[in-house]
Short mmCIF file of C-alpha atoms and ligand atoms in Angstrom, two decimals:
data_model
loop_
_atom_site.label_atom_id
_atom_site.label_comp_id
_atom_site.label_asym_id
_atom_site.label_seq_id
_atom_site.Cartn_x
_atom_site.Cartn_y
_atom_site.Cartn_z
CA UNK A 9 0.31 0.07 0.19
CA UNK A 10 1.54 3.89 -0.73
CA UNK A 11 2.54 4.51 2.87
CA UNK A 12 4.89 7.56 3.08
CA UNK A 13 6.94 7.63 5.82
CA UNK A 14 9.25 10.81 4.95
CA UNK A 15 10.08 13.35 6.72
CA UNK A 16 7.84 15.99 3.87
CA UNK A 17 5.06 13.69 4.57
CA UNK A 18 5.10 13.45 7.94
CA UNK A 19 5.29 16.62 8.84
CA UNK A 20 2.94 17.68 5.72
CA UNK A 21 0.68 15.26 7.95
CA UNK A 22 1.28 17.74 11.33
CA UNK A 23 0.25 21.13 9.94
CA UNK A 24 -2.63 22.32 9.43
CA UNK A 25 -4.15 26.25 8.91
CA UNK A 26 -4.02 26.96 12.66
CA UNK A 27 -0.68 25.85 13.15
CA UNK A 28 -1.06 25.70 16.84
CA UNK A 29 -1.26 21.49 16.93
CA UNK A 30 1.45 19.12 15.61
CA UNK A 31 1.45 15.71 15.93
CA UNK A 32 3.27 13.20 13.93
CA UNK A 33 1.78 10.72 12.84
CA UNK A 34 3.85 7.20 12.10
CA UNK A 35 2.33 6.92 8.14
CA UNK A 36 0.32 8.90 5.64
CA UNK A 37 -1.79 6.65 3.40
CA UNK A 38 -1.93 8.44 -0.02
CA UNK A 39 -4.72 5.11 -1.27
CA UNK A 40 -5.10 3.97 -4.76
CA UNK A 41 -8.29 4.03 -4.46
CA UNK A 42 -11.50 3.23 -1.31
CA UNK A 43 -10.11 -0.85 -0.95
CA UNK A 44 -6.76 0.51 -0.01
CA UNK A 45 -9.04 2.83 2.62
CA UNK A 46 -10.68 -0.14 3.30
CA UNK A 47 -7.73 -2.51 4.32
CA UNK A 48 -5.64 0.62 6.60
CA UNK A 49 -8.92 0.37 8.84
CA UNK A 50 -8.01 0.90 12.44
CA UNK A 51 -7.75 2.31 15.39
CA UNK A 52 -5.79 5.74 14.80
CA UNK A 53 -5.92 6.50 10.95
CA UNK A 54 -7.49 9.65 10.43
CA UNK A 55 -8.97 11.56 6.86
CA UNK A 56 -7.61 14.72 6.31
CA UNK A 57 -8.25 17.18 3.49
CA UNK A 58 -7.58 20.32 2.73
CA UNK A 59 -5.59 20.85 6.21
CA UNK A 60 -7.90 23.71 7.09
CA UNK A 61 -8.70 23.45 10.83
CA UNK A 62 -7.33 24.94 13.62
CA UNK A 63 -6.61 22.58 16.00
CA UNK A 64 -5.27 19.59 15.21
CA UNK A 65 -8.47 17.90 14.30
CA UNK A 66 -7.29 16.30 10.65
CA UNK A 67 -3.79 15.08 12.47
CA UNK A 68 -3.37 11.19 14.22
CA UNK A 69 -0.64 11.04 16.82
CA UNK A 70 1.88 7.92 16.05
CA UNK A 71 -1.11 7.28 13.74
CA UNK A 72 -1.87 7.19 9.75
CA UNK A 73 -3.28 10.45 8.50
CA UNK A 74 -5.61 9.45 5.22
CA UNK A 75 -4.55 12.18 2.14
CA UNK A 76 -8.25 12.31 0.85
CA UNK A 77 -6.84 14.92 -1.65
CA UNK A 78 -5.94 12.45 -4.30
CA UNK A 79 -9.83 11.52 -4.69
CA UNK A 80 -10.91 14.88 -6.69
CA UNK A 81 -12.79 13.74 -9.36
CA UNK A 82 -16.76 15.05 -10.20
CA UNK A 83 -18.20 12.79 -11.25
CA UNK A 84 -22.05 13.41 -12.52
CA UNK A 85 -23.83 16.51 -12.30
CA UNK A 86 -27.98 16.25 -12.41
CA UNK A 87 -30.48 18.63 -12.00
CA UNK A 88 -31.09 17.98 -8.94
CA UNK A 89 -27.81 16.37 -6.93
CA UNK A 90 -24.09 16.10 -8.54
CA UNK A 91 -21.83 13.32 -7.21
CA UNK A 92 -18.59 13.63 -6.09
CA UNK A 93 -15.65 12.83 -4.58
CA UNK A 94 -14.68 13.52 -1.02
CA UNK A 95 -11.59 15.28 -1.56
CA UNK A 96 -12.60 17.51 -4.16
CA UNK A 97 -12.91 20.82 -3.27
CA UNK A 98 -16.16 23.28 -2.62
CA UNK A 99 -15.04 25.32 -5.68
CA UNK A 100 -14.02 22.33 -7.57
CA UNK A 101 -17.97 20.86 -7.46
CA UNK A 102 -19.03 24.40 -8.32
CA UNK A 103 -17.24 24.37 -11.24
CA UNK A 104 -19.11 20.90 -12.40
CA UNK A 105 -22.50 22.68 -11.90
CA UNK A 106 -22.51 25.83 -12.50
CA UNK A 107 -22.25 25.75 -16.53
CA UNK A 108 -25.31 23.32 -15.56
CA UNK A 109 -27.36 26.65 -13.77
CA UNK A 110 -26.63 25.07 -10.54
CA UNK A 111 -25.25 25.77 -7.19
CA UNK A 112 -25.56 23.45 -3.66
CA UNK A 113 -27.69 25.68 -1.30
CA UNK A 114 -25.00 26.15 1.51
CA UNK A 115 -21.93 27.35 0.77
CA UNK A 116 -19.31 27.69 2.65
CA UNK A 117 -17.53 32.12 2.91
CA UNK A 118 -14.29 29.73 1.37
CA UNK A 119 -14.24 26.87 -1.42
CA UNK A 120 -11.04 25.88 -0.97
CA UNK A 121 -12.06 23.32 1.85
CA UNK A 122 -12.77 19.68 0.72
CA UNK A 123 -16.46 18.06 0.71
CA UNK A 124 -15.49 15.47 2.96
CA UNK A 125 -13.86 17.93 5.51
CA UNK A 126 -16.65 19.91 5.75
CA UNK A 127 -19.64 17.44 5.76
CA UNK A 128 -17.58 16.14 8.61
CA UNK A 129 -17.48 19.60 10.79
CA UNK A 130 -21.41 21.03 9.79
CA UNK A 131 -20.48 23.51 7.20
CA UNK A 132 -22.48 26.97 7.90
CA UNK A 133 -23.08 29.85 5.93
CA UNK A 134 -24.94 32.79 4.74
CA UNK A 135 -27.40 30.69 3.58
CA UNK A 136 -27.72 28.33 6.43
CA UNK A 137 -30.34 30.55 7.77
CA UNK A 138 -32.55 28.74 5.58
CA UNK A 139 -30.89 25.81 4.61
CA UNK A 140 -28.85 24.46 7.65
CA UNK A 141 -25.96 22.98 7.30
CA UNK A 142 -23.91 21.68 4.45
CA UNK A 143 -25.00 18.61 6.50
CA UNK A 144 -28.38 19.23 6.17
CA UNK A 145 -28.50 18.99 2.35
CA UNK A 146 -26.41 15.23 1.60
CA UNK A 147 -28.42 12.76 -0.48
CA UNK A 148 -26.25 10.08 0.20
CA UNK A 149 -22.30 9.04 1.63
CA UNK A 150 -19.81 6.27 0.45
CA UNK A 151 -18.13 5.79 3.78
CA UNK A 152 -15.62 3.52 4.67
CA UNK A 153 -16.03 2.59 8.63
CA UNK A 154 -14.41 2.51 10.83
CA UNK A 155 -14.19 -1.76 10.65
CA UNK A 156 -12.98 -1.16 6.99
CA UNK A 157 -16.59 -2.27 4.90
CA UNK A 158 -17.47 0.26 2.23
CA UNK A 159 -20.76 0.94 2.36
CA UNK A 160 -23.45 3.26 0.86
CA UNK A 161 -25.91 5.68 3.24
CA UNK A 162 -28.74 8.01 3.18
CA UNK A 163 -30.90 9.44 5.10
CA UNK A 164 -32.87 5.99 5.33
CA UNK A 165 -30.69 3.21 4.77
CA UNK A 166 -27.83 3.14 7.14
CA UNK A 167 -28.71 5.32 8.80
CA UNK A 168 -27.34 5.62 11.28
CA UNK A 169 -23.07 5.46 9.92
CA UNK A 170 -24.74 8.46 7.68
CA UNK A 171 -26.27 10.49 10.89
CA UNK A 172 -22.86 9.32 12.47
CA UNK A 173 -20.32 10.71 9.45
CA UNK A 174 -21.80 13.59 9.54
CA UNK A 175 -20.22 16.51 11.83
CA UNK A 176 -18.60 13.01 12.55
CA UNK A 177 -14.91 14.43 12.82
CA UNK A 178 -13.50 11.32 10.58
CA UNK A 179 -13.45 9.57 13.92
CA UNK A 180 -16.56 7.28 12.90
CA UNK A 181 -16.05 6.67 9.56
CA UNK A 182 -14.24 7.80 6.33
CA UNK A 183 -16.60 10.11 3.32
CA UNK A 184 -15.47 8.71 0.18
CA UNK A 185 -17.80 10.07 -1.52
CA UNK A 186 -21.02 12.12 -1.37
CA UNK A 187 -24.31 13.06 -3.40
CA UNK A 188 -25.20 16.21 -2.71
CA UNK A 189 -28.40 18.49 -3.27
CA UNK A 190 -28.80 20.85 -6.29
CA UNK A 191 -30.65 23.87 -6.52
CA UNK A 192 -31.15 26.47 -9.58
CA UNK A 193 -28.03 28.91 -9.34
CA UNK A 194 -28.60 32.93 -9.69
CA UNK A 195 -26.50 34.22 -12.13
CA UNK A 196 -26.06 37.57 -10.55
CA UNK A 197 -27.00 38.74 -6.74
CA UNK A 198 -27.68 42.27 -5.41
CA UNK A 199 -25.11 42.64 -2.11
CA UNK A 200 -25.68 44.91 0.40
CA UNK A 201 -23.23 46.12 2.97
CA UNK A 202 -24.69 47.59 5.70
CA UNK A 203 -23.40 49.67 8.69
CA UNK A 204 -24.06 50.15 12.05
CA UNK A 205 -22.97 52.33 15.25
CA UNK A 206 -23.75 49.72 17.61
CA UNK A 207 -23.84 46.27 17.80
CA UNK A 208 -27.54 46.31 19.28
CA UNK A 209 -28.78 47.69 15.91
CA UNK A 210 -26.73 45.08 13.61
CA UNK A 211 -28.16 42.18 16.05
CA UNK A 212 -32.00 43.28 15.85
CA UNK A 213 -31.54 44.32 11.81
CA UNK A 214 -30.24 40.28 12.03
CA UNK A 215 -33.31 39.45 13.53
CA UNK A 216 -35.72 40.55 11.77
CA UNK A 217 -33.90 39.65 8.43
CA UNK A 218 -33.88 36.17 9.03
CA UNK A 219 -37.53 36.02 10.90
CA UNK A 220 -37.98 37.42 7.67
CA UNK A 221 -36.00 35.02 5.33
CA UNK A 222 -36.44 37.49 3.05
CA UNK A 223 -32.78 38.01 1.94
CA UNK A 224 -30.69 34.65 0.99
CA UNK A 225 -27.75 35.40 2.28
CA UNK A 226 -26.83 37.22 5.86
CA UNK A 227 -23.86 37.37 7.93
CA UNK A 228 -22.57 39.78 9.63
CA UNK A 229 -18.86 40.61 11.07
CA UNK A 230 -17.45 43.07 13.29
CA UNK A 231 -13.76 44.45 12.31
CA UNK A 232 -11.09 47.35 12.53
CA UNK A 233 -11.24 50.26 10.26
CA UNK A 234 -8.77 53.09 10.93
CA UNK A 235 -7.92 51.52 14.32
CA UNK A 236 -11.95 51.90 15.26
CA UNK A 237 -14.69 48.98 15.23
CA UNK A 238 -16.93 48.77 12.66
CA UNK A 239 -20.56 46.67 12.31
CA UNK A 240 -21.44 45.33 9.34
CA UNK A 241 -24.31 43.61 8.08
CA UNK A 242 -23.78 41.26 4.76
CA UNK A 243 -27.12 41.24 3.20
CA UNK A 244 -27.46 39.29 -0.89
CA UNK A 245 -30.41 39.08 -2.60
CA UNK A 246 -30.99 36.35 -5.81
CA UNK A 247 -34.03 38.11 -6.25
CA UNK A 248 -35.00 41.57 -5.22
CA UNK A 249 -34.82 42.02 -1.35
CA UNK A 250 -35.72 45.36 0.19
CA UNK A 251 -34.05 47.24 2.79
CA UNK A 252 -37.23 49.20 4.13
CA UNK A 253 -37.85 49.16 8.07
CA UNK A 254 -33.71 48.20 9.25
CA UNK A 255 -31.88 50.38 11.17
CA UNK A 256 -28.25 50.87 9.34
CA UNK A 257 -26.54 54.58 8.87
CA UNK A 258 -24.29 53.42 6.31
CA UNK A 259 -25.54 51.21 2.79
CA UNK A 260 -23.11 50.23 0.17
CA UNK A 261 -24.94 48.53 -3.31
CA UNK A 262 -23.42 46.15 -5.69
CA UNK A 263 -24.64 43.65 -8.49
CA UNK A 264 -22.14 40.77 -8.85
CA UNK A 265 -22.16 37.76 -10.96
CA UNK A 266 -22.47 34.75 -7.84
CA UNK A 267 -19.47 33.00 -9.03
CA UNK A 268 -17.82 36.21 -7.44
CA UNK A 269 -20.12 36.69 -4.74
CA UNK A 270 -19.00 32.90 -3.63
CA UNK A 271 -15.19 32.99 -4.50
CA UNK A 272 -15.33 36.44 -2.76
CA UNK A 273 -13.07 35.29 -0.41
CA UNK A 274 -9.81 34.48 -2.96
CA UNK A 275 -9.10 37.79 -3.44
CA UNK A 276 -7.96 38.18 -0.08
CA UNK A 277 -6.10 34.98 0.20
CA UNK A 278 -3.08 36.25 -1.89
CA UNK A 279 -2.80 40.11 0.59
CA UNK A 280 -2.81 37.13 3.42
CA UNK A 281 0.04 34.99 2.29
CA UNK A 282 1.65 38.15 1.35
CA UNK A 283 1.53 39.36 4.50
CA UNK A 284 2.79 36.19 5.63
CA UNK A 285 -0.37 35.45 8.37
CA UNK A 286 -1.86 32.87 5.79
CA UNK A 287 0.80 30.42 6.49
CA UNK A 288 0.47 30.96 10.46
CA UNK A 289 -0.90 30.10 13.82
CA UNK A 290 -5.05 30.74 13.71
CA UNK A 291 -6.26 31.30 17.38
CA UNK A 292 -9.71 30.96 15.81
CA UNK A 293 -12.16 30.53 18.40
CA UNK A 294 -15.95 29.33 16.61
CA UNK A 295 -18.79 29.32 19.11
CA UNK A 296 -22.38 28.80 18.17
CA UNK A 297 -24.78 30.73 20.85
CA UNK A 298 -28.23 31.19 22.32
CA UNK A 299 -29.87 34.25 20.93
CA UNK A 300 -30.17 36.29 24.45
CA UNK A 301 -26.35 35.93 25.00
CA UNK A 302 -25.21 37.43 21.51
CA UNK A 303 -25.39 41.14 22.54
CA UNK A 304 -23.25 40.43 25.51
CA UNK A 305 -20.61 38.46 23.75
CA UNK A 306 -20.40 40.99 20.77
CA UNK A 307 -19.87 43.67 23.42
CA UNK A 308 -17.52 41.72 24.60
CA UNK A 309 -15.86 41.52 21.96
CA UNK A 310 -15.74 45.25 20.64
CA UNK A 311 -13.57 45.86 23.78
CA UNK A 312 -10.76 43.38 22.97
CA UNK A 313 -7.95 45.26 21.17
CA UNK A 314 -6.62 44.86 17.36
CA UNK A 315 -3.27 42.85 18.37
CA UNK A 316 -5.74 40.66 19.29
CA UNK A 317 -6.39 40.67 15.64
CA UNK A 318 -4.06 41.09 13.54
CA UNK A 319 -4.18 42.99 10.21
CA UNK A 320 -6.54 40.52 8.75
CA UNK A 321 -8.58 39.19 11.54
CA UNK A 322 -12.52 39.98 12.46
CA UNK A 323 -15.35 38.79 14.13
CA UNK A 324 -18.31 36.68 12.43
CA UNK A 325 -21.79 37.29 13.52
CA UNK A 326 -25.20 35.85 11.85
CA UNK A 327 -27.78 34.49 12.47
CA UNK A 328 -29.10 30.86 12.16
CA UNK A 329 -32.65 29.17 12.62
CA UNK A 330 -32.29 25.83 14.60
CA UNK A 331 -35.48 24.01 12.79
CA UNK A 332 -33.27 23.83 9.56
CA UNK A 333 -29.96 22.38 11.66
CA UNK A 334 -30.89 18.92 11.68
CA UNK A 335 -27.68 17.03 11.96
CA UNK A 336 -27.43 15.04 14.84
CA UNK A 337 -23.80 15.87 15.58
CA UNK A 338 -24.22 18.90 15.25
CA UNK A 339 -24.40 20.60 18.63
CA UNK A 340 -26.93 23.50 18.81
CA UNK A 341 -27.50 25.38 22.00
CA UNK A 342 -30.69 25.96 23.29
CA UNK A 343 -33.86 28.45 21.23
CA UNK A 344 -35.15 28.92 17.76
CA UNK A 345 -33.23 31.70 17.10
CA UNK A 346 -29.22 30.88 17.79
CA UNK A 347 -26.01 32.51 15.73
CA UNK A 348 -23.04 32.17 14.90
CA UNK A 349 -20.34 33.88 16.42
CA UNK A 350 -16.18 33.11 15.76
CA UNK A 351 -13.05 35.60 16.21
CA UNK A 352 -11.11 34.70 13.83
CA UNK A 353 -7.33 35.80 15.03
CA UNK A 354 -3.95 35.83 12.76
CA UNK A 355 -0.91 36.04 14.65
CA UNK A 356 2.37 36.97 13.37
CA UNK A 357 4.81 33.86 12.61
CA UNK A 358 7.14 33.91 15.38
CA UNK A 359 4.98 35.91 17.80
CA UNK A 360 4.53 33.51 20.58
CA UNK A 361 3.86 36.20 23.03
CA UNK A 362 0.62 36.57 20.76
CA UNK A 363 -0.43 33.00 20.44
CA UNK A 364 -1.03 33.44 24.11
CA UNK A 365 -2.80 36.06 24.27
CA UNK A 366 -5.27 35.18 21.31
CA UNK A 367 -5.97 32.09 23.36
CA UNK A 368 -6.40 33.17 26.50
CA UNK A 369 -8.64 36.01 24.67
CA UNK A 370 -10.35 32.93 23.54
CA UNK A 371 -10.22 30.98 26.61
CA UNK A 372 -12.16 33.85 28.57
CA UNK A 373 -14.90 34.11 25.53
CA UNK A 374 -15.93 30.59 26.05
CA UNK A 375 -15.87 31.38 29.73
CA UNK A 376 -18.62 33.73 29.11
CA UNK A 377 -20.35 32.92 26.07
CA UNK A 378 -21.85 30.08 27.08
CA UNK A 379 -22.82 28.33 24.05
CA UNK A 380 -21.46 25.14 22.55
CA UNK A 381 -18.44 25.12 20.38
CA UNK A 382 -18.47 24.66 16.37
CA UNK A 383 -15.18 22.76 14.66
CA UNK A 384 -13.64 21.51 17.77
CA UNK A 385 -12.12 18.22 17.55
CA UNK A 386 -14.54 15.42 19.07
C1 FAD B 5 -10.54 30.50 5.75
C2 FAD B 5 -11.68 29.17 6.47
C3 FAD B 5 -12.06 29.46 5.91
C4 FAD B 5 -13.35 28.82 6.46
N1 FAD B 5 -14.87 28.92 6.47
C5 FAD B 5 -15.76 28.41 7.25
C6 FAD B 5 -17.68 28.70 6.92
O1 FAD B 5 -17.64 29.97 5.93
N2 FAD B 5 -18.31 27.58 7.48
C7 FAD B 5 -17.66 26.92 7.88
O2 FAD B 5 -18.55 26.01 8.27
N3 FAD B 5 -16.60 26.31 8.12
C8 FAD B 5 -15.48 27.61 7.37
N4 FAD B 5 -14.09 27.22 7.86
C9 FAD B 5 -13.84 25.94 8.93
C10 FAD B 5 -14.18 24.71 7.87
O3 FAD B 5 -15.19 24.69 7.33
C11 FAD B 5 -13.64 23.46 8.61
O4 FAD B 5 -12.29 23.60 9.55
C12 FAD B 5 -13.46 22.02 7.55
O5 FAD B 5 -13.61 21.11 8.64
C13 FAD B 5 -11.75 22.04 6.72
O6 FAD B 5 -12.25 21.23 5.34
P1 FAD B 5 -10.99 20.51 5.19
O7 FAD B 5 -10.90 19.42 4.20
O8 FAD B 5 -9.51 21.55 5.50
O9 FAD B 5 -10.62 19.71 6.20
P2 FAD B 5 -9.45 18.91 6.93
O10 FAD B 5 -8.70 20.21 8.29
O11 FAD B 5 -8.28 18.51 6.27
O12 FAD B 5 -10.20 17.87 8.19
C14 FAD B 5 -11.20 19.40 8.88
C15 FAD B 5 -11.76 17.45 9.50
O13 FAD B 5 -12.26 16.74 9.32
C16 FAD B 5 -11.74 14.84 9.00
N5 FAD B 5 -11.67 14.57 7.45
C17 FAD B 5 -11.25 15.06 6.72
N6 FAD B 5 -11.32 14.57 5.86
C18 FAD B 5 -13.11 14.10 5.55
C19 FAD B 5 -14.01 12.56 4.89
N7 FAD B 5 -13.39 12.41 3.64
N8 FAD B 5 -14.15 12.47 5.89
C20 FAD B 5 -14.38 12.17 6.79
N9 FAD B 5 -13.79 13.39 7.27
C21 FAD B 5 -12.80 14.11 6.79
C22 FAD B 5 -10.62 15.30 9.29
O14 FAD B 5 -10.10 13.93 10.03
C23 FAD B 5 -10.34 16.71 10.24
O15 FAD B 5 -11.89 15.87 11.56
C24 FAD B 5 -13.43 27.98 7.55
C25 FAD B 5 -12.02 27.62 8.02
C26 FAD B 5 -11.12 28.76 6.80
C27 FAD B 5 -9.64 27.72 7.39
#
């Protein structure tokens, strides 16, 4: 079997986007086909997609890391579904579906994550207020179970495997192929960025909009601009939707292609790389909060200084509806409406004091916030 034990392979498998946890495996498996994964299955065999975890989730101390990026084919696009290898990135999926006018209903903000990687955590985005997580939009999966059997599972067939592996962090089976739901994609979108004087106003409008369900995509951010905090709401419509009744101070509206909208983070990546902050520590903290907690948490985060974020850091904050999130392993706080709040921090390389301060800030945040942790290792 194609096991790799050379230094480059072991170093690759002990690194991730977080750059905080570095566990070396005994070997890396780059399988030729699924049967090799079946044969390798056992204790401490961990799949790895694009390695964009921030806490060693795809690492296997002393074990075997399976490089899933060798399976990257988009097999078939139909009117309502796409069948794709788990190691394909979401950008690969869209390149195959958009020419047919189709898209997965929910996309993560960044498309260079693998299908298997996000299906093993949930996969949330601005469309989750309507459609739930990416794990809620899966029709079927092919999975290598922990005992080494290759099975097909759906909500109705081998449903225990289906429920175990979605948001299962690769610890309850390895997804090799996925059949994903598709919906019609708009050609263009209307993209509003609304600025607010306070987090209370931002959250009030987010509540209004998630209840109305009038926008196709809804997110929000706190970021630093010219040294001061700005609260911003992003509301995107695939047809038309009104801003009437909202309490923003300023609005910027533009029309753009659907692809440019969903692929928007690729323009930021080269800038972050050029600043040396892409391959550097990212002490990120992702929380799912009950509705009543969100203003307090955002006020707390507003009080944090820019040194806890770095030049590209920000706080993401957006509402979700619990009734749309049905994946059993996705741990949600109580209540019908919940908020994703994420502190996305960028530390310079070789700056352990900054990393420590950021990690302490995350611990303080978790202690204050309550709610559940999203994306953490199981
Ligand atoms: C820049 C950036 C933007 C992000 N944006 C979002 C966002 O908008 N929404 C969101 O929800 N998340 C977001 N994330 C987090 C991201 O979804 C998760 O970290 C995801 O797990 C990364 O996917 P990956 O392919 O890099 O997986 P990896 O980091 O390689 O693996 C992640 C986990 O998935 C498991 N895994 C990998 N492949 C498989 C497989 N085939 N079968 C079973 N398990 C597998 C691994 O064992 C590990 O536990 C973002 C992360 C980054 C770095």
